[in-house]
CSV table of C-alpha atoms and ligand atoms in Angstrom, one decimal:
chain,number,residue,atom,x,y,z
A,858,MET,CA,3.0,-1.7,-31.7
A,859,VAL,CA,3.7,-0.8,-28.3
A,860,LYS,CA,6.7,-2.2,-27.1
A,861,VAL,CA,6.8,-3.7,-23.5
A,862,SER,CA,8.3,-5.5,-21.6
A,863,LYS,CA,7.3,-9.1,-20.8
A,864,PHE,CA,5.6,-9.5,-17.3
A,865,PHE,CA,4.4,-12.4,-15.1
A,866,LEU,CA,2.0,-11.8,-11.6
A,867,PHE,CA,0.5,-14.6,-9.4
A,868,ASN,CA,-3.7,-14.2,-9.8
A,869,THR,CA,-5.3,-15.1,-7.3
A,870,LEU,CA,-8.0,-16.7,-9.6
A,871,ASN,CA,-5.7,-19.4,-11.2
A,872,ARG,CA,-3.0,-19.5,-8.0
A,873,GLU,CA,-0.6,-19.6,-10.5
A,874,VAL,CA,1.9,-17.0,-12.1
A,875,GLU,CA,1.3,-15.9,-14.9
A,876,GLU,CA,2.0,-13.8,-18.3
A,877,LEU,CA,0.3,-10.4,-18.4
A,878,LYS,CA,-2.2,-9.9,-21.4
A,879,PRO,CA,-3.7,-7.5,-21.3
A,880,ILE,CA,-7.1,-6.2,-22.7
A,881,HIS,CA,-6.2,-3.8,-24.2
A,882,GLU,CA,-2.3,-3.2,-25.5
A,883,GLY,CA,0.2,-1.6,-23.8
A,884,LYS,CA,-2.5,-0.9,-20.8
A,885,ILE,CA,-3.0,-2.0,-17.7
A,886,SER,CA,-6.7,-0.5,-15.8
A,887,MET,CA,-6.2,-1.3,-12.0
A,888,TYR,CA,-8.2,-0.9,-9.4
A,889,THR,CA,-7.0,-0.6,-5.6
A,890,CYS,CA,-9.0,-1.5,-2.1
A,891,GLY,CA,-8.7,1.6,-0.6
A,892,PRO,CA,-8.5,2.9,3.1
A,893,THR,CA,-11.7,2.6,5.6
A,894,VAL,CA,-11.9,5.9,6.5
A,895,TYR,CA,-12.5,6.2,10.4
A,896,GLY,CA,-9.3,5.9,12.2
A,897,ARG,CA,-6.0,6.4,10.6
A,898,ALA,CA,-4.2,4.4,8.7
A,899,HIS,CA,-1.3,1.6,10.8
A,900,ILE,CA,1.5,0.7,9.0
A,901,GLY,CA,0.6,-2.5,8.2
A,902,ASN,CA,-2.3,-1.4,5.7
A,903,MET,CA,0.2,0.8,4.0
A,904,ARG,CA,2.2,-2.1,3.8
A,905,THR,CA,-0.1,-3.2,0.8
A,906,TYR,CA,-1.0,0.7,-0.1
A,907,ILE,CA,3.4,0.4,-0.4
A,908,ASN,CA,3.2,-3.1,-2.4
A,909,SER,CA,-0.2,-1.6,-5.1
A,910,ASP,CA,2.7,2.0,-5.1
A,911,VAL,CA,5.3,-0.7,-6.5
A,912,LEU,CA,3.3,-3.1,-8.5
A,913,LYS,CA,1.9,0.1,-10.5
A,914,ARG,CA,5.4,1.7,-10.8
A,915,ALA,CA,6.7,-1.3,-12.8
A,916,LEU,CA,4.2,-1.5,-14.5
A,917,ILE,CA,5.2,2.1,-15.8
A,918,PHE,CA,8.5,1.0,-16.1
A,919,ALA,CA,8.1,-1.6,-18.3
A,920,GLY,CA,6.6,-0.2,-20.1
A,921,TYR,CA,2.6,0.2,-19.7
A,922,GLU,CA,0.5,2.8,-19.5
A,923,VAL,CA,-1.3,2.3,-16.4
A,924,LEU,CA,-5.0,4.3,-15.0
A,925,GLN,CA,-5.0,3.3,-11.0
A,926,VAL,CA,-8.5,3.9,-10.0
A,927,MET,CA,-8.2,3.8,-5.6
A,928,ASN,CA,-11.8,3.9,-3.8
A,929,VAL,CA,-11.6,5.6,-0.2
A,930,THR,CA,-14.8,3.7,2.1
A,931,ASP,CA,-15.9,6.3,4.4
A,932,VAL,CA,-19.1,4.6,4.4
A,933,GLY,CA,-21.9,1.1,4.7
A,934,HIS,CA,-18.4,-0.5,6.3
A,935,LEU,CA,-19.8,-1.8,9.4
A,936,THR,CA,-17.6,-4.1,12.1
A,937,SER,CA,-19.0,-7.3,11.1
A,938,ASP,CA,-18.4,-9.5,7.7
A,939,SER,CA,-21.3,-11.3,7.9
A,940,ASP,CA,-23.3,-7.1,7.6
A,941,GLU,CA,-24.5,-7.1,11.3
A,942,GLY,CA,-22.6,-4.5,13.9
A,943,ASP,CA,-22.3,-0.7,13.6
A,944,ASP,CA,-21.5,1.5,10.1
A,945,LYS,CA,-16.9,2.2,11.8
A,946,LEU,CA,-17.5,5.5,10.6
A,947,GLN,CA,-20.6,6.4,12.2
A,948,MET,CA,-18.6,4.5,15.5
A,949,SER,CA,-16.0,6.6,15.2
A,950,ALA,CA,-18.5,10.0,14.9
A,951,LYS,CA,-19.9,9.0,17.9
A,952,LYS,CA,-16.6,8.4,20.0
A,953,GLU,CA,-15.1,12.0,18.0
A,954,LYS,CA,-18.4,13.7,19.2
A,955,VAL,CA,-18.7,14.6,15.3
A,956,SER,CA,-20.6,14.1,12.1
A,957,SER,CA,-19.4,10.9,9.5
A,958,TRP,CA,-18.7,13.7,7.1
A,959,ASP,CA,-15.9,15.2,9.2
A,960,VAL,CA,-14.5,11.8,10.6
A,961,ALA,CA,-14.3,10.5,6.8
A,962,LYS,CA,-12.8,14.0,5.6
A,963,LYS,CA,-10.3,14.4,8.9
A,964,TYR,CA,-9.0,10.7,8.1
A,965,THR,CA,-9.0,10.3,4.2
A,966,ASP,CA,-6.6,13.7,4.4
A,967,TYR,CA,-4.3,12.1,6.7
A,968,PHE,CA,-4.6,8.5,4.9
A,969,PHE,CA,-2.9,10.6,2.6
A,970,GLU,CA,-0.6,12.8,3.9
A,971,ASP,CA,0.6,9.2,4.8
A,972,GLU,CA,0.9,8.4,1.5
A,973,LYS,CA,3.2,11.0,0.3
A,974,GLU,CA,6.0,10.5,3.4
A,975,LEU,CA,5.6,6.7,1.7
A,976,ASN,CA,6.1,8.4,-1.6
A,977,ILE,CA,2.9,6.3,-3.0
A,978,ILE,CA,2.0,8.2,-6.8
A,979,ARG,CA,-1.4,9.6,-6.2
A,980,PRO,CA,-3.7,6.6,-8.1
A,981,SER,CA,-5.5,8.7,-11.3
A,982,ILE,CA,-8.8,8.5,-9.5
A,983,VAL,CA,-10.0,9.1,-5.7
A,984,CYS,CA,-13.5,7.8,-5.7
A,985,GLU,CA,-15.4,8.3,-2.4
A,986,ALA,CA,-18.5,5.5,-2.0
A,987,THR,CA,-20.0,8.7,-0.5
A,988,LYS,CA,-20.2,10.6,-3.7
A,989,HIS,CA,-21.3,7.4,-5.6
A,990,ILE,CA,-25.0,6.0,-4.5
A,991,LYS,CA,-26.1,6.5,-7.6
A,992,GLU,CA,-24.2,5.0,-9.7
A,993,GLN,CA,-24.4,1.5,-6.5
A,994,ILE,CA,-28.3,1.9,-6.3
A,995,ALA,CA,-27.9,1.6,-10.2
A,996,LEU,CA,-26.0,-1.7,-9.7
A,997,VAL,CA,-28.2,-2.9,-6.6
A,998,LYS,CA,-32.0,-2.8,-9.4
A,999,LYS,CA,-29.7,-4.0,-11.7
A,1000,LEU,CA,-29.2,-7.6,-10.0
A,1001,GLU,CA,-32.7,-7.2,-8.6
A,1002,VAL,CA,-34.6,-7.1,-12.5
A,1003,LYS,CA,-31.9,-10.1,-13.1
A,1004,GLY,CA,-33.3,-11.8,-9.5
A,1005,PHE,CA,-30.4,-12.1,-7.4
A,1006,THR,CA,-31.9,-10.5,-4.7
A,1007,TYR,CA,-34.3,-10.8,-2.0
A,1008,LYS,CA,-35.7,-8.3,1.1
A,1009,THR,CA,-35.2,-8.7,4.8
A,1010,SER,CA,-36.3,-7.2,7.5
A,1011,ASP,CA,-32.7,-4.6,7.5
A,1012,GLY,CA,-32.0,-4.1,4.0
A,1013,VAL,CA,-31.4,-6.3,0.3
A,1014,TYR,CA,-29.8,-9.0,-0.1
A,1015,PHE,CA,-27.7,-10.7,-2.6
A,1016,ASP,CA,-28.4,-14.8,-2.9
A,1017,THR,CA,-25.4,-16.6,-3.5
A,1018,SER,CA,-26.7,-19.5,-4.1
A,1019,GLU,CA,-28.1,-18.6,-7.3
A,1020,PHE,CA,-24.1,-18.0,-8.4
A,1021,LYS,CA,-22.8,-20.8,-9.1
A,1022,ASP,CA,-19.5,-19.8,-9.7
A,1023,TYR,CA,-19.5,-17.9,-5.3
A,1024,GLY,CA,-16.3,-18.6,-4.1
A,1025,LYS,CA,-14.1,-19.2,-6.7
A,1026,LEU,CA,-11.4,-16.7,-5.8
A,1027,ALA,CA,-11.3,-17.7,-2.7
A,1028,LYS,CA,-11.5,-21.5,-3.1
A,1029,LEU,CA,-14.6,-21.7,-1.2
A,1030,ASN,CA,-15.7,-25.1,0.9
A,1031,ILE,CA,-19.9,-23.2,0.7
A,1032,GLU,CA,-21.5,-26.5,0.6
A,1033,GLY,CA,-19.2,-27.0,4.0
A,1034,LEU,CA,-19.9,-23.3,4.6
A,1035,GLN,CA,-23.1,-23.2,4.8
A,1036,ALA,CA,-23.5,-26.3,7.6
A,1037,GLY,CA,-25.2,-25.7,10.3
A,1038,LYS,CA,-26.7,-22.6,8.6
A,1039,ARG,CA,-29.6,-22.6,10.4
A,1040,ILE,CA,-28.5,-21.7,13.6
A,1041,GLU,CA,-27.2,-18.6,12.9
A,1042,LEU,CA,-28.7,-17.3,9.3
A,1043,GLY,CA,-31.3,-15.1,10.7
A,1044,GLU,CA,-33.2,-13.9,7.9
A,1045,LYS,CA,-30.6,-14.8,5.7
A,1046,LYS,CA,-30.8,-17.2,2.6
A,1047,ASN,CA,-27.5,-18.9,2.9
A,1048,LYS,CA,-24.8,-18.1,5.5
A,1049,THR,CA,-22.5,-16.5,1.9
A,1050,ASP,CA,-25.2,-14.4,1.7
A,1051,PHE,CA,-24.1,-10.2,1.9
A,1052,ALA,CA,-26.2,-6.8,1.8
A,1053,LEU,CA,-25.8,-4.5,-1.1
A,1054,TRP,CA,-28.8,-1.9,0.5
A,1055,LYS,CA,-28.8,-1.1,4.6
A,1056,PHE,CA,-31.8,0.5,5.7
A,1057,SER,CA,-31.7,3.1,9.0
A,1058,LYS,CA,-32.9,1.7,11.8
A,1059,PRO,CA,-36.7,3.0,12.4
A,1060,ASP,CA,-35.5,4.6,16.0
A,1061,GLU,CA,-32.0,6.5,14.6
A,1062,LYS,CA,-31.0,9.2,12.9
A,1063,ARG,CA,-27.6,8.6,10.3
A,1064,ASP,CA,-25.6,11.3,9.4
A,1065,MET,CA,-25.1,9.3,5.8
A,1066,GLU,CA,-28.1,8.0,4.4
A,1067,TRP,CA,-30.1,8.3,1.0
A,1068,ASP,CA,-33.3,7.3,0.0
A,1069,SER,CA,-33.4,4.2,-2.5
A,1070,PRO,CA,-36.2,2.1,-3.8
A,1071,TRP,CA,-36.1,0.1,-1.2
A,1072,GLY,CA,-36.5,2.9,2.0
A,1073,ILE,CA,-34.3,5.3,3.7
A,1074,GLY,CA,-31.0,3.7,4.4
A,1075,PHE,CA,-27.0,2.8,2.9
A,1076,PRO,CA,-25.0,1.0,0.4
A,1077,GLY,CA,-23.0,-2.1,1.8
A,1078,TRP,CA,-19.8,-1.9,1.5
A,1079,HIS,CA,-18.9,-4.4,-1.4
A,1080,ILE,CA,-21.0,-2.5,-4.1
A,1081,GLU,CA,-18.8,0.5,-3.6
A,1082,CYS,CA,-15.8,-1.0,-5.2
A,1083,SER,CA,-17.9,-3.1,-8.2
A,1084,ALA,CA,-20.0,-0.6,-9.1
A,1085,MET,CA,-17.0,2.8,-9.3
A,1086,SER,CA,-14.2,-0.1,-10.9
A,1087,MET,CA,-16.9,-0.5,-13.3
A,1088,LYS,CA,-17.9,2.4,-13.9
A,1089,TYR,CA,-14.1,3.5,-13.9
A,1090,LEU,CA,-11.7,0.6,-15.9
A,1091,GLY,CA,-15.7,-0.3,-18.2
A,1092,ASP,CA,-17.2,-4.1,-17.0
A,1093,THR,CA,-13.7,-5.9,-17.3
A,1094,PHE,CA,-10.3,-4.5,-16.3
A,1095,ASP,CA,-7.0,-5.8,-15.5
A,1096,ILE,CA,-5.7,-6.0,-12.0
A,1097,HIS,CA,-7.6,-5.9,-9.0
A,1098,THR,CA,-5.4,-5.9,-5.6
A,1099,GLY,CA,-5.9,-5.2,-2.2
A,1100,GLY,CA,-4.7,-7.0,0.8
A,1101,ILE,CA,-5.3,-11.5,1.7
A,1102,ASP,CA,-7.7,-11.0,4.2
A,1103,HIS,CA,-10.5,-9.5,1.0
A,1104,ILE,CA,-9.9,-13.4,-1.4
A,1105,PRO,CA,-12.8,-14.6,1.2
A,1106,ILE,CA,-15.4,-12.3,1.5
A,1107,HIS,CA,-15.0,-8.7,0.7
A,1108,HIS,CA,-13.5,-9.9,-2.9
A,1109,THR,CA,-15.6,-12.7,-3.3
A,1110,ASN,CA,-18.6,-10.5,-2.8
A,1111,GLU,CA,-17.5,-8.1,-5.6
A,1112,ILE,CA,-16.5,-11.0,-7.5
A,1113,ALA,CA,-20.3,-12.1,-7.4
A,1114,GLN,CA,-22.3,-8.5,-8.0
A,1115,ALA,CA,-19.9,-7.2,-11.2
A,1116,GLU,CA,-20.4,-11.6,-12.9
A,1117,CYS,CA,-23.9,-11.5,-12.2
A,1118,ALA,CA,-24.9,-8.3,-13.0
A,1119,THR,CA,-22.7,-8.5,-16.3
A,1120,GLY,CA,-22.7,-11.8,-17.2
A,1121,LYS,CA,-18.9,-11.5,-17.8
A,1122,GLN,CA,-15.1,-12.0,-16.0
A,1123,PHE,CA,-15.4,-9.1,-14.4
A,1124,VAL,CA,-11.3,-8.5,-13.2
A,1125,LYS,CA,-9.0,-10.5,-15.0
A,1126,TYR,CA,-5.5,-10.4,-12.7
A,1127,TRP,CA,-6.3,-10.7,-8.9
A,1128,VAL,CA,-2.7,-9.5,-6.9
A,1129,HIS,CA,-3.2,-9.3,-3.4
A,1130,SER,CA,-0.9,-8.3,-0.7
A,1131,GLU,CA,0.2,-10.7,2.1
A,1132,PHE,CA,0.1,-8.8,6.0
A,1133,LEU,CA,2.6,-6.9,8.2
A,1134,VAL,CA,2.1,-9.2,11.3
A,1135,LEU,CA,3.8,-7.9,15.2
A,1136,SER,CA,6.7,-10.4,16.0
A,1137,ASP,CA,4.5,-11.7,18.7
A,1138,ASP,CA,1.9,-13.0,16.4
A,1139,ALA,CA,-0.1,-10.5,17.3
A,1140,LYS,CA,-2.5,-9.1,14.5
A,1141,MET,CA,-2.3,-5.0,14.0
A,1142,SER,CA,-5.5,-3.4,13.6
A,1143,LYS,CA,-8.0,-0.6,14.0
A,1144,SER,CA,-10.3,-1.6,16.0
A,1145,LEU,CA,-7.9,-3.6,18.4
A,1146,GLY,CA,-6.3,-0.7,19.0
A,1147,ASN,CA,-2.4,-1.9,18.8
A,1148,VAL,CA,-2.0,0.1,15.8
A,1149,LEU,CA,1.6,2.4,14.5
A,1150,THR,CA,0.8,4.9,11.8
A,1151,VAL,CA,2.5,6.9,9.7
A,1152,ASN,CA,2.5,9.4,11.9
A,1153,THR,CA,4.1,7.0,14.8
A,1154,LEU,CA,6.8,5.9,13.3
A,1155,MET,CA,7.6,10.1,12.3
A,1156,GLU,CA,7.3,11.0,15.8
A,1157,LYS,CA,9.8,8.3,16.8
A,1158,GLY,CA,12.1,9.8,15.0
A,1159,TYR,CA,12.1,7.0,12.2
A,1160,ASP,CA,11.9,7.7,8.2
A,1161,PRO,CA,8.4,7.1,6.5
A,1162,LEU,CA,10.4,5.6,3.4
A,1163,ALA,CA,12.8,3.5,5.9
A,1164,PHE,CA,9.7,1.7,6.0
A,1165,ARG,CA,9.4,1.3,2.6
A,1166,LEU,CA,12.4,-0.1,2.2
A,1167,LEU,CA,11.8,-2.5,4.8
A,1168,CYS,CA,8.4,-3.7,3.0
A,1169,LEU,CA,10.5,-3.8,0.1
A,1170,GLY,CA,13.1,-6.3,1.3
A,1171,THR,CA,9.8,-8.5,2.2
A,1172,HIS,CA,8.4,-10.6,-1.2
A,1173,TYR,CA,5.0,-8.8,-1.8
A,1174,ARG,CA,3.8,-12.9,-1.1
A,1175,LYS,CA,5.5,-13.0,2.2
A,1176,ARG,CA,4.6,-12.2,5.6
A,1177,LEU,CA,6.5,-9.0,6.8
A,1178,LEU,CA,7.3,-9.9,10.4
A,1179,PHE,CA,8.1,-6.2,12.4
A,1180,ASP,CA,8.7,-5.1,16.1
A,1181,GLU,CA,11.0,-2.5,17.2
A,1182,ASN,CA,14.1,-4.0,16.7
A,1183,ILE,CA,13.4,-5.0,13.3
A,1184,LEU,CA,12.5,-0.9,12.2
A,1185,ILE,CA,16.2,0.2,14.0
A,1186,GLY,CA,17.9,-2.4,11.8
A,1187,ALA,CA,15.8,-0.7,8.8
A,1188,LEU,CA,16.6,2.5,9.5
A,1189,ASN,CA,20.7,1.8,10.3
A,1190,THR,CA,20.2,-0.2,6.1
A,1191,PHE,CA,18.1,3.0,4.8
A,1192,ASN,CA,20.6,6.0,6.5
A,1193,SER,CA,23.4,3.9,5.1
A,1194,LEU,CA,21.6,3.9,2.0
A,1195,LYS,CA,21.4,7.3,2.1
A,1196,SER,CA,24.8,8.1,2.9
A,1197,LYS,CA,26.1,6.0,-0.2
A,1198,ILE,CA,23.8,8.0,-2.1
A,1199,ILE,CA,24.8,11.1,-0.9
A,1200,GLU,CA,28.6,10.6,-1.4
A,1201,ILE,CA,28.4,9.5,-5.3
A,1202,LYS,CA,26.5,12.3,-6.1
A,1203,SER,CA,28.9,14.9,-4.4
A,1204,ALA,CA,31.8,12.8,-6.5
A,1205,ILE,CA,29.7,13.9,-9.7
A,1206,LYS,CA,31.7,17.0,-11.4
A,1207,GLY,CA,28.4,18.8,-12.6
A,1208,GLU,CA,25.4,19.0,-13.0
A,1209,LEU,CA,24.3,15.9,-11.7
A,1210,PRO,CA,22.9,13.3,-14.6
A,1211,GLU,CA,19.1,12.1,-14.9
A,1212,ALA,CA,18.0,8.1,-15.6
A,1213,LYS,CA,19.4,6.3,-18.6
A,1214,THR,CA,20.5,3.4,-18.9
A,1215,VAL,CA,23.7,2.2,-18.7
A,1216,SER,CA,24.9,-1.1,-19.7
A,1217,GLY,CA,25.2,-3.8,-17.2
A,1218,ASP,CA,24.0,-6.4,-15.6
A,1219,ASN,CA,22.8,-4.9,-13.1
A,1220,LEU,CA,19.9,-2.8,-14.8
A,1221,LYS,CA,18.8,-6.0,-16.3
A,1222,LYS,CA,19.0,-8.4,-13.7
A,1223,PHE,CA,17.1,-6.1,-11.5
A,1224,ARG,CA,14.8,-5.6,-14.2
A,1225,GLU,CA,13.7,-9.1,-14.4
A,1226,SER,CA,13.1,-9.4,-10.7
A,1227,ILE,CA,10.7,-6.9,-11.2
A,1228,PHE,CA,9.3,-8.2,-14.4
A,1229,ASN,CA,8.8,-12.0,-12.7
A,1230,ASP,CA,6.1,-11.5,-10.3
A,1231,ILE,CA,7.7,-7.7,-8.3
A,1232,ASN,CA,10.5,-9.5,-6.7
A,1233,THR,CA,12.0,-6.3,-4.8
A,1234,SER,CA,14.2,-8.2,-2.0
A,1235,VAL,CA,16.4,-9.6,-5.6
A,1236,ALA,CA,16.0,-5.8,-6.9
A,1237,LEU,CA,17.2,-4.7,-3.8
A,1238,ALA,CA,20.5,-6.4,-4.6
A,1239,GLU,CA,20.9,-5.4,-7.6
A,1240,MET,CA,20.7,-1.7,-6.8
A,1241,TRP,CA,23.7,-2.4,-4.0
A,1242,GLY,CA,25.6,-3.8,-6.5
A,1243,VAL,CA,25.7,-1.0,-8.3
A,1244,ILE,CA,26.2,1.5,-5.9
A,1245,ARG,CA,29.5,-1.3,-4.8
A,1246,GLU,CA,30.5,-1.2,-8.3
A,1247,ASP,CA,34.2,0.5,-8.7
A,1248,SER,CA,34.1,-0.2,-12.3
A,1249,LEU,CA,31.3,2.3,-12.6
A,1250,LYS,CA,31.9,6.1,-12.6
A,1251,PRO,CA,29.4,8.0,-9.8
A,1252,GLU,CA,27.5,9.6,-13.1
A,1253,GLU,CA,27.1,6.6,-13.9
A,1254,LYS,CA,26.1,4.8,-11.5
A,1255,TYR,CA,23.6,7.4,-9.6
A,1256,SER,CA,21.6,7.6,-13.5
A,1257,LEU,CA,21.3,3.2,-13.0
A,1258,LEU,CA,20.1,4.5,-9.5
A,1259,LEU,CA,17.5,7.0,-10.7
A,1260,GLU,CA,16.7,4.2,-13.0
A,1261,MET,CA,16.1,2.1,-10.8
A,1262,ASP,CA,14.5,4.2,-8.1
A,1263,LYS,CA,11.4,4.4,-10.7
A,1264,VAL,CA,10.4,1.5,-9.0
A,1265,LEU,CA,12.0,1.7,-5.7
A,1266,GLY,CA,10.2,5.1,-4.8
A,1267,LEU,CA,13.3,5.6,-2.2
A,1268,ASN,CA,14.1,9.0,-3.6
A,1269,PHE,CA,17.1,9.2,-4.2
A,1270,GLU,CA,16.8,12.1,-5.9
A,1271,GLY,CA,15.5,13.6,-2.1
A,1272,MET,CA,18.2,12.6,-0.9
A,1273,VAL,CA,20.8,15.1,0.4
A,1274,ALA,CA,22.9,16.1,3.1
A,1275,GLU,CA,21.1,18.0,6.1
A,1276,LYS,CA,22.7,20.9,6.9
A,1277,VAL,CA,23.4,20.3,10.7
A,1278,VAL,CA,23.4,24.0,13.4
A,1279,LEU,CA,26.2,22.4,15.7
A,1280,SER,CA,25.7,22.7,19.2
A,1281,LYS,CA,29.0,24.2,21.3
A,1282,GLU,CA,29.6,20.4,22.7
A,1283,MET,CA,29.7,19.3,18.9
A,1284,LYS,CA,31.7,22.2,17.9
A,1285,SER,CA,34.4,20.9,20.3
A,1286,LEU,CA,34.2,17.7,20.4
A,1287,LEU,CA,34.9,18.0,16.4
A,1288,ASN,CA,38.4,20.3,17.3
A,1289,GLU,CA,39.6,18.5,19.5
A,1290,ARG,CA,39.3,14.9,17.1
A,1291,GLU,CA,41.1,17.6,15.1
A,1292,LYS,CA,44.1,18.6,17.7
A,1293,PHE,CA,44.1,14.5,17.7
A,1294,ARG,CA,44.8,13.6,14.5
A,1295,LYS,CA,47.4,16.1,13.9
A,1296,GLU,CA,48.8,14.9,16.2
A,1297,LYS,CA,49.0,10.9,15.1
A,1298,ASN,CA,47.2,10.7,18.2
A,1299,TRP,CA,45.3,7.8,16.6
A,1300,LYS,CA,43.1,6.1,20.2
A,1301,GLU,CA,41.8,9.3,20.9
A,1302,ALA,CA,40.7,10.0,17.6
A,1303,ASP,CA,38.9,7.8,17.7
A,1304,ARG,CA,37.2,7.5,20.9
A,1305,ILE,CA,36.4,11.0,19.8
A,1306,ARG,CA,34.9,9.7,16.7
A,1307,ASP,CA,33.3,7.2,18.4
A,1308,GLU,CA,31.3,9.6,21.2
A,1309,ILE,CA,30.4,11.9,17.8
A,1310,LEU,CA,29.2,8.9,16.2
A,1311,SER,CA,27.0,7.7,19.1
A,1312,LYS,CA,24.9,11.0,19.8
A,1313,GLY,CA,24.1,10.0,16.0
A,1314,PHE,CA,26.0,12.1,13.2
A,1315,THR,CA,28.8,10.3,11.5
A,1316,ILE,CA,31.7,11.8,10.1
A,1317,LYS,CA,32.8,13.0,6.7
A,1318,ASP,CA,36.5,14.3,5.5
A,1319,THR,CA,35.2,16.5,2.9
A,1320,SER,CA,38.9,19.1,1.1
A,1321,VAL,CA,38.5,21.6,3.7
A,1322,GLY,CA,38.1,19.8,7.0
A,1323,PRO,CA,35.5,17.6,8.3
A,1324,GLU,CA,31.9,17.7,8.4
A,1325,LEU,CA,28.9,16.5,10.7
A,1326,VAL,CA,26.2,15.0,9.2
A,1327,LYS,CA,23.3,13.5,10.7
A,1328,LYS,CA,22.9,9.5,11.0
B,752,LIG,P1,-9.1,-1.4,5.3
B,752,LIG,O1,-8.9,0.5,6.1
B,752,LIG,O2,-9.1,-1.8,7.1
B,752,LIG,O3,-10.1,-1.7,4.6
B,752,LIG,O4,-8.1,-1.8,5.2
B,752,LIG,C1,-6.9,-0.8,3.9
B,752,LIG,C2,-6.2,-2.4,3.3
B,752,LIG,O5,-5.2,-2.7,4.3
B,752,LIG,C3,-6.6,-3.4,2.8
B,752,LIG,O6,-6.6,-3.9,1.5
B,752,LIG,C4,-6.3,-5.1,3.3
B,752,LIG,O7,-6.3,-6.1,3.0
B,752,LIG,C5,-4.9,-4.1,4.4
B,752,LIG,N1,-4.6,-5.1,5.8
B,752,LIG,C6,-5.4,-4.5,6.4
B,752,LIG,N2,-4.4,-5.1,7.5
B,752,LIG,C7,-3.2,-5.1,6.6
B,752,LIG,C8,-1.8,-5.9,7.6
B,752,LIG,N3,-2.2,-6.5,8.8
B,752,LIG,N4,-1.0,-6.3,6.9
B,752,LIG,C9,-1.9,-5.6,5.8
B,752,LIG,N5,-1.9,-5.0,5.2
B,752,LIG,C10,-3.8,-5.4,5.8
B,753,LIG,ZN1,-13.3,-3.1,-2.4
């Protein structure tokens, strides 16, 4: 028997925290809705990916073997949820005067660079929509044979009135939604119907288009996630993650396609991450252009892991308020965490130990909070508890912290004091402070210390004299 810890998760499907009962003992199959690669992902998007990463790490920590699949949406995501408007990638291609393929490659590469900076473990399988056209066509055919589709002049649509459970995830009021349908319906039979396959416009030559039994065109956005998740994880799998905005449309439609095609339950646990919102209530969105990215954070001098720490401080089901002051606060906390970790490491004589379970309350509480719907803020408090615990030896502290870092992903192992090349000015400040200290002129010594601090350094007094460490 595989030994795993009891694990509880909030399941959007039932709106309850439930005990995790995987399909196969000791194993979890997990699908994460990936990025639409038409621009750089913003830090709101990255919050959702950090949360999926923490969930995956937590499951591994609990003893599960996790197979995580993530898609890359490189075609078919239109500017409007009602299947009108342009393909987002094609719009960027036009703007940047390159092909949609170049846009996809460029922003996919950026996305994985950002993931790396945030210490997000790469999913076991990453799959692009454009590389799975055959599977998507096969799924649409299956739905067609079963009578769930109809054709209009611009594509093949899913008839949501044929699926009695339509909208169960979002608890949609279908009758209410269909009201007033005559005005906006166009050729669609129901307002909630959505495109499975869109035809290329007669006067348009798309960079990305394929032949299909219905005509030349491209797949709708939702079908890619149903087709690829079932290809790699089976008709029914354990966990599906994404941001809360996907509940009423994208995930609702994924369920409709998959369950109508197979007649089986698609996903057992739906896990949704709340949004990062700007504190003035503006929505951060790529299309609005008010976007902060991992790259812009780094350009402003923020360590991306400070952003990860900020995300960990708020439960994944709560909104994360964001502004520059909050970020500055997170950076200060991150820097003091970093210097504590470095301090603990430097107090260890001999080789650094590995992660291990040292008995004690902190790790027990840490595990309990993580296994109880990923309560990262309580887990962080336990991490600080270990750092402050006087009764622990530095090597015990470090072992415990490494153990916790398996879930937190803050890269304690990589935290080392940066060697700083001191400018002439800094050297003379440091010497001056030393001189005052020797003269026991504490007032002047402190004044200079404050000046040094204000220039972004901290002073570490070591047995061989003072050293400056970058904050
Ligand atoms: P997209 O690239 O637009 O398909 O979005 C990628 C992921 O980011 C999806 O899971 C979205 O639900 C999620 N997302 C979008 N905006 C935000 C936000 N402001 N905060 C958190 N997650 C978001
Ligand atoms: Zn998806």
